[in-house]
Each structure stands twice: as structure tokens, then as C-alpha cells.
Amino acid sequence: QVQLVESGGGLVQAGGSLRLSCAASGRTFSGDRMGWFRQAPGKEREFVAAISWSGANTYYADSVKGRFTVSRDNAKNTVYLRMNSLKPEDTAVYYCAARFNLGALPDYWGQGTQVTVSS
């Protein structure tokens, strides 16, 4: 059974930082793109960041570019999202995702972790 398990969410003040982790089990994703999406209350789920299988290429939504950094450790089958200079509008449930083309829905999703940024 394939699982993506996120951790690292929580409550932080505006301007603060958090690092999300997503550990995959059940299969290796070392050959697949992985990344993060988020869904704020009353809004559709949106793309946040993605990283190629080798880590050589990264992609970001304009809203997080320069503040968020996606990385991965294929030996640990884990992807990370470092979030700096957080804003209240970053408040959302953050979902790990694996095996997808940009602009398409992933084949695999995590259960989500809540990030709340207070002003």
C-alpha cells in the first residue's frame, strides 16, 4: 500500500518559517516528480511547488517564489518544503503529491497537514 505522510505543519506568526516533510512508503518515487499543493478554506486546491526526480529542476507558484524551497532525499524517499517569510494568505492544508506532470493531477496524494499563519 502506497502512503505519503506529511509532517511539520502548525501555527506560526507572519514572517516565520516552517519545514514540511513528506515520507513515502510502499514504493519508491526516485524516478518521479514530487511536490506540494495546498487548499485554503473555500478555495480550490492549488499547485505550490514541484521537484524533478533528480532534484535538478524545481518549479514554484508565483505566490511562493522566493519564499518557499522544495527539496528531496531519494535515499529516504522523502520530499521537503521549506517555507520562509510566511504570510496569513499561506494558511491552508498542504498536501504532498507524487508522480505527476505539471498542470495535471498527481497519481498519489498525502492526507494533508494544516499550516496556519497568524497576523
Short mmCIF file of N, CA and C in Angstrom, two decimals:
data_model
loop_
_atom_site.label_atom_id
_atom_site.label_comp_id
_atom_site.label_asym_id
_atom_site.label_seq_id
_atom_site.Cartn_x
_atom_site.Cartn_y
_atom_site.Cartn_z
N GLN A 1 0.84 -1.18 0.00
CA GLN A 1 0.00 0.00 0.00
C GLN A 1 0.89 1.25 0.00
N VAL A 2 0.66 2.13 -0.96
CA VAL A 2 1.45 3.34 -1.07
C VAL A 2 0.89 4.40 -0.13
N GLN A 3 1.79 5.02 0.63
CA GLN A 3 1.39 6.09 1.53
C GLN A 3 2.35 7.25 1.43
N LEU A 4 1.79 8.45 1.50
CA LEU A 4 2.56 9.68 1.64
C LEU A 4 2.12 10.31 2.94
N VAL A 5 3.05 10.50 3.86
CA VAL A 5 2.69 11.01 5.19
C VAL A 5 3.42 12.32 5.43
N GLU A 6 2.63 13.40 5.55
CA GLU A 6 3.20 14.72 5.80
C GLU A 6 3.37 14.97 7.30
N SER A 7 4.32 15.83 7.62
CA SER A 7 4.52 16.28 8.99
C SER A 7 5.13 17.67 8.94
N GLY A 8 5.09 18.36 10.09
CA GLY A 8 5.74 19.66 10.19
C GLY A 8 4.83 20.85 10.13
N GLY A 9 3.54 20.63 9.93
CA GLY A 9 2.61 21.75 9.92
C GLY A 9 2.40 22.30 11.32
N GLY A 10 1.70 23.43 11.39
CA GLY A 10 1.42 24.02 12.69
C GLY A 10 1.02 25.47 12.58
N LEU A 11 1.07 26.15 13.73
CA LEU A 11 0.71 27.55 13.82
C LEU A 11 1.98 28.39 13.93
N VAL A 12 2.08 29.42 13.12
CA VAL A 12 3.26 30.27 13.12
C VAL A 12 2.82 31.71 12.87
N GLN A 13 3.58 32.65 13.40
CA GLN A 13 3.28 34.06 13.17
C GLN A 13 3.76 34.49 11.79
N ALA A 14 3.12 35.51 11.27
CA ALA A 14 3.54 36.06 9.98
C ALA A 14 5.02 36.43 10.04
N GLY A 15 5.73 36.09 8.97
CA GLY A 15 7.16 36.31 8.92
C GLY A 15 7.99 35.14 9.39
N GLY A 16 7.31 34.15 9.98
CA GLY A 16 8.01 32.98 10.49
C GLY A 16 8.26 31.94 9.42
N SER A 17 8.79 30.80 9.87
CA SER A 17 9.18 29.73 8.96
C SER A 17 8.67 28.38 9.47
N LEU A 18 8.48 27.48 8.53
CA LEU A 18 8.15 26.09 8.82
C LEU A 18 8.81 25.21 7.76
N ARG A 19 9.07 23.96 8.13
CA ARG A 19 9.53 22.99 7.15
C ARG A 19 8.61 21.79 7.19
N LEU A 20 8.00 21.51 6.06
CA LEU A 20 7.16 20.34 5.92
C LEU A 20 7.99 19.18 5.37
N SER A 21 7.65 17.98 5.84
CA SER A 21 8.28 16.77 5.33
C SER A 21 7.19 15.83 4.83
N CYS A 22 7.53 15.02 3.86
CA CYS A 22 6.61 14.02 3.34
C CYS A 22 7.39 12.75 3.09
N ALA A 23 7.09 11.74 3.88
CA ALA A 23 7.77 10.45 3.76
C ALA A 23 6.87 9.49 2.99
N ALA A 24 7.43 8.90 1.95
CA ALA A 24 6.68 7.95 1.13
C ALA A 24 7.05 6.53 1.53
N SER A 25 6.07 5.66 1.44
CA SER A 25 6.30 4.24 1.69
C SER A 25 5.44 3.42 0.74
N GLY A 26 5.82 2.18 0.57
CA GLY A 26 5.06 1.30 -0.30
C GLY A 26 5.60 1.20 -1.72
N ARG A 27 6.34 2.21 -2.15
CA ARG A 27 7.04 2.18 -3.44
C ARG A 27 8.03 3.33 -3.44
N THR A 28 9.00 3.25 -4.31
CA THR A 28 9.96 4.33 -4.42
C THR A 28 9.49 5.34 -5.47
N PHE A 29 9.75 6.61 -5.19
CA PHE A 29 9.42 7.67 -6.13
C PHE A 29 10.68 8.34 -6.66
N SER A 30 11.78 7.64 -6.60
CA SER A 30 13.05 8.24 -7.00
C SER A 30 13.09 8.59 -8.48
N GLY A 31 12.18 8.03 -9.28
CA GLY A 31 12.13 8.33 -10.70
C GLY A 31 10.99 9.25 -11.09
N ASP A 32 10.31 9.81 -10.10
CA ASP A 32 9.10 10.59 -10.35
C ASP A 32 9.21 12.00 -9.80
N ARG A 33 8.46 12.89 -10.45
CA ARG A 33 8.31 14.24 -9.90
C ARG A 33 7.49 14.15 -8.61
N MET A 34 7.88 14.94 -7.62
CA MET A 34 7.12 15.05 -6.38
C MET A 34 6.91 16.53 -6.08
N GLY A 35 5.97 16.82 -5.20
CA GLY A 35 5.74 18.22 -4.91
C GLY A 35 4.67 18.45 -3.87
N TRP A 36 4.18 19.69 -3.86
CA TRP A 36 3.22 20.13 -2.85
C TRP A 36 2.11 20.94 -3.49
N PHE A 37 0.92 20.72 -2.96
CA PHE A 37 -0.25 21.52 -3.29
C PHE A 37 -0.83 22.03 -1.98
N ARG A 38 -1.75 22.98 -2.05
CA ARG A 38 -2.41 23.47 -0.85
C ARG A 38 -3.85 23.83 -1.15
N GLN A 39 -4.66 23.80 -0.11
CA GLN A 39 -6.06 24.17 -0.24
C GLN A 39 -6.48 25.01 0.95
N ALA A 40 -6.84 26.24 0.69
CA ALA A 40 -7.33 27.15 1.72
C ALA A 40 -8.84 26.98 1.85
N PRO A 41 -9.41 27.36 2.98
CA PRO A 41 -10.86 27.23 3.17
C PRO A 41 -11.63 27.97 2.09
N GLY A 42 -12.58 27.27 1.48
CA GLY A 42 -13.42 27.88 0.46
C GLY A 42 -12.77 28.04 -0.89
N LYS A 43 -11.55 27.53 -1.04
CA LYS A 43 -10.83 27.68 -2.31
C LYS A 43 -10.49 26.32 -2.89
N GLU A 44 -10.15 26.31 -4.17
CA GLU A 44 -9.74 25.08 -4.82
C GLU A 44 -8.29 24.74 -4.44
N ARG A 45 -7.97 23.47 -4.55
CA ARG A 45 -6.60 23.05 -4.31
C ARG A 45 -5.71 23.63 -5.41
N GLU A 46 -4.55 24.14 -5.03
CA GLU A 46 -3.65 24.77 -5.98
C GLU A 46 -2.23 24.24 -5.86
N PHE A 47 -1.55 24.31 -6.97
CA PHE A 47 -0.14 23.90 -7.03
C PHE A 47 0.72 24.87 -6.23
N VAL A 48 1.71 24.34 -5.51
CA VAL A 48 2.65 25.17 -4.76
C VAL A 48 4.07 25.02 -5.31
N ALA A 49 4.56 23.78 -5.35
CA ALA A 49 5.95 23.56 -5.76
C ALA A 49 6.12 22.12 -6.22
N ALA A 50 7.12 21.91 -7.06
CA ALA A 50 7.44 20.56 -7.53
C ALA A 50 8.93 20.45 -7.76
N ILE A 51 9.41 19.20 -7.72
CA ILE A 51 10.83 18.94 -7.93
C ILE A 51 10.97 17.70 -8.79
N SER A 52 11.90 17.76 -9.73
CA SER A 52 12.11 16.63 -10.63
C SER A 52 12.73 15.46 -9.88
N TRP A 53 12.77 14.30 -10.56
CA TRP A 53 13.23 13.10 -9.88
C TRP A 53 14.66 13.24 -9.37
N SER A 54 15.50 13.97 -10.10
CA SER A 54 16.90 14.10 -9.70
C SER A 54 17.12 15.27 -8.74
N GLY A 55 16.12 16.14 -8.64
CA GLY A 55 16.29 17.35 -7.85
C GLY A 55 16.89 18.50 -8.63
N ALA A 56 17.21 18.26 -9.89
CA ALA A 56 17.88 19.29 -10.69
C ALA A 56 16.95 20.42 -11.09
N ASN A 57 15.67 20.11 -11.17
CA ASN A 57 14.69 21.12 -11.61
C ASN A 57 13.61 21.31 -10.55
N THR A 58 13.33 22.56 -10.27
CA THR A 58 12.26 22.90 -9.33
C THR A 58 11.30 23.90 -9.97
N TYR A 59 10.08 23.88 -9.51
CA TYR A 59 9.01 24.71 -10.07
C TYR A 59 8.19 25.26 -8.92
N TYR A 60 7.78 26.52 -9.05
CA TYR A 60 7.04 27.17 -7.97
C TYR A 60 5.87 27.99 -8.51
N ALA A 61 4.82 28.06 -7.70
CA ALA A 61 3.77 29.02 -7.98
C ALA A 61 4.32 30.42 -7.77
N ASP A 62 3.83 31.37 -8.54
CA ASP A 62 4.33 32.74 -8.41
C ASP A 62 4.15 33.28 -6.99
N SER A 63 3.09 32.84 -6.32
CA SER A 63 2.78 33.36 -4.99
C SER A 63 3.79 32.95 -3.92
N VAL A 64 4.58 31.93 -4.19
CA VAL A 64 5.54 31.45 -3.18
C VAL A 64 6.98 31.56 -3.65
N LYS A 65 7.18 31.95 -4.89
CA LYS A 65 8.53 32.02 -5.45
C LYS A 65 9.39 32.97 -4.64
N GLY A 66 10.59 32.53 -4.28
CA GLY A 66 11.49 33.34 -3.48
C GLY A 66 11.32 33.16 -1.99
N ARG A 67 10.23 32.54 -1.56
CA ARG A 67 9.98 32.31 -0.13
C ARG A 67 10.01 30.83 0.23
N PHE A 68 9.57 29.98 -0.67
CA PHE A 68 9.50 28.54 -0.42
C PHE A 68 10.60 27.83 -1.21
N THR A 69 11.10 26.73 -0.63
CA THR A 69 12.10 25.91 -1.31
C THR A 69 11.72 24.45 -1.18
N VAL A 70 11.61 23.77 -2.32
CA VAL A 70 11.31 22.34 -2.32
C VAL A 70 12.61 21.57 -2.52
N SER A 71 12.73 20.45 -1.82
CA SER A 71 13.92 19.60 -1.94
C SER A 71 13.50 18.16 -1.71
N ARG A 72 14.42 17.24 -1.98
CA ARG A 72 14.10 15.83 -1.79
C ARG A 72 15.35 15.06 -1.43
N ASP A 73 15.11 13.92 -0.79
CA ASP A 73 16.17 12.97 -0.44
C ASP A 73 15.69 11.62 -0.93
N ASN A 74 16.17 11.19 -2.09
CA ASN A 74 15.69 9.94 -2.66
C ASN A 74 16.08 8.72 -1.83
N ALA A 75 17.16 8.82 -1.11
CA ALA A 75 17.57 7.70 -0.26
C ALA A 75 16.56 7.48 0.86
N LYS A 76 15.89 8.55 1.26
CA LYS A 76 14.88 8.46 2.31
C LYS A 76 13.46 8.46 1.75
N ASN A 77 13.35 8.56 0.41
CA ASN A 77 12.03 8.59 -0.22
C ASN A 77 11.17 9.70 0.38
N THR A 78 11.79 10.86 0.56
CA THR A 78 11.18 11.97 1.27
C THR A 78 11.33 13.26 0.48
N VAL A 79 10.28 14.08 0.52
CA VAL A 79 10.32 15.41 -0.09
C VAL A 79 10.02 16.44 1.01
N TYR A 80 10.63 17.61 0.86
CA TYR A 80 10.52 18.66 1.87
C TYR A 80 10.00 19.95 1.24
N LEU A 81 9.44 20.80 2.09
CA LEU A 81 9.07 22.15 1.67
C LEU A 81 9.46 23.11 2.79
N ARG A 82 10.48 23.89 2.51
CA ARG A 82 10.90 24.92 3.46
C ARG A 82 10.13 26.20 3.12
N MET A 83 9.43 26.73 4.12
CA MET A 83 8.58 27.91 3.91
C MET A 83 9.08 29.04 4.79
N ASN A 84 9.57 30.10 4.18
CA ASN A 84 10.06 31.28 4.89
C ASN A 84 9.14 32.47 4.63
N SER A 85 9.29 33.47 5.46
CA SER A 85 8.52 34.72 5.30
C SER A 85 7.03 34.43 5.10
N LEU A 86 6.50 33.60 5.96
CA LEU A 86 5.12 33.16 5.80
C LEU A 86 4.15 34.32 5.98
N LYS A 87 3.07 34.27 5.22
CA LYS A 87 2.02 35.29 5.24
C LYS A 87 0.69 34.65 5.64
N PRO A 88 -0.22 35.43 6.18
CA PRO A 88 -1.54 34.86 6.53
C PRO A 88 -2.21 34.18 5.34
N GLU A 89 -1.98 34.67 4.14
CA GLU A 89 -2.59 34.05 2.96
C GLU A 89 -1.97 32.71 2.59
N ASP A 90 -0.92 32.31 3.29
CA ASP A 90 -0.35 30.97 3.11
C ASP A 90 -1.10 29.93 3.93
N THR A 91 -2.02 30.37 4.78
CA THR A 91 -2.79 29.45 5.60
C THR A 91 -3.60 28.50 4.72
N ALA A 92 -3.41 27.20 4.94
CA ALA A 92 -4.05 26.18 4.10
C ALA A 92 -3.69 24.81 4.63
N VAL A 93 -4.36 23.81 4.11
CA VAL A 93 -3.91 22.43 4.28
C VAL A 93 -2.94 22.14 3.14
N TYR A 94 -1.77 21.69 3.48
CA TYR A 94 -0.73 21.40 2.49
C TYR A 94 -0.67 19.90 2.24
N TYR A 95 -0.70 19.54 0.95
CA TYR A 95 -0.73 18.15 0.54
C TYR A 95 0.54 17.80 -0.23
N CYS A 96 1.15 16.71 0.17
CA CYS A 96 2.25 16.14 -0.59
C CYS A 96 1.67 15.40 -1.79
N ALA A 97 2.40 15.41 -2.89
CA ALA A 97 1.93 14.75 -4.10
C ALA A 97 3.10 14.08 -4.80
N ALA A 98 2.79 13.01 -5.50
CA ALA A 98 3.85 12.28 -6.21
C ALA A 98 3.36 11.78 -7.55
N ARG A 99 4.30 11.73 -8.48
CA ARG A 99 4.09 11.18 -9.82
C ARG A 99 3.07 11.97 -10.60
N PHE A 100 3.48 13.13 -11.10
CA PHE A 100 2.57 13.95 -11.89
C PHE A 100 3.34 14.81 -12.88
N ASN A 101 2.63 15.18 -13.94
CA ASN A 101 3.13 16.15 -14.89
C ASN A 101 2.64 17.53 -14.47
N LEU A 102 3.41 18.53 -14.74
CA LEU A 102 2.98 19.89 -14.40
C LEU A 102 1.68 20.21 -15.11
N GLY A 103 0.74 20.74 -14.36
CA GLY A 103 -0.56 21.07 -14.92
C GLY A 103 -1.57 19.95 -14.84
N ALA A 104 -1.13 18.79 -14.38
CA ALA A 104 -2.02 17.63 -14.25
C ALA A 104 -2.11 17.22 -12.79
N LEU A 105 -3.10 16.39 -12.50
CA LEU A 105 -3.27 15.92 -11.13
C LEU A 105 -2.30 14.78 -10.84
N PRO A 106 -1.78 14.74 -9.62
CA PRO A 106 -0.88 13.65 -9.24
C PRO A 106 -1.58 12.30 -9.13
N ASP A 107 -0.78 11.26 -9.25
CA ASP A 107 -1.30 9.91 -9.05
C ASP A 107 -1.46 9.59 -7.58
N TYR A 108 -0.64 10.22 -6.75
CA TYR A 108 -0.64 9.91 -5.33
C TYR A 108 -0.71 11.20 -4.51
N TRP A 109 -1.49 11.13 -3.41
CA TRP A 109 -1.65 12.27 -2.51
C TRP A 109 -1.40 11.84 -1.07
N GLY A 110 -0.89 12.77 -0.27
CA GLY A 110 -0.86 12.57 1.16
C GLY A 110 -2.18 13.00 1.77
N GLN A 111 -2.28 12.86 3.09
CA GLN A 111 -3.53 13.18 3.78
C GLN A 111 -3.64 14.66 4.14
N GLY A 112 -2.53 15.38 4.05
CA GLY A 112 -2.54 16.81 4.31
C GLY A 112 -2.09 17.18 5.70
N THR A 113 -1.49 18.36 5.82
CA THR A 113 -1.09 18.89 7.11
C THR A 113 -1.47 20.37 7.15
N GLN A 114 -2.02 20.81 8.27
CA GLN A 114 -2.52 22.17 8.39
C GLN A 114 -1.39 23.13 8.69
N VAL A 115 -1.35 24.22 7.95
CA VAL A 115 -0.44 25.33 8.22
C VAL A 115 -1.30 26.57 8.45
N THR A 116 -1.13 27.18 9.61
CA THR A 116 -1.88 28.38 9.95
C THR A 116 -0.90 29.50 10.27
N VAL A 117 -1.05 30.62 9.57
CA VAL A 117 -0.17 31.77 9.76
C VAL A 117 -1.01 32.89 10.35
N SER A 118 -0.65 33.32 11.55
CA SER A 118 -1.39 34.38 12.22
C SER A 118 -0.76 35.73 11.92
N SER A 119 -1.61 36.75 11.87
CA SER A 119 -1.11 38.10 11.56
C SER A 119 -0.72 38.85 12.82
#
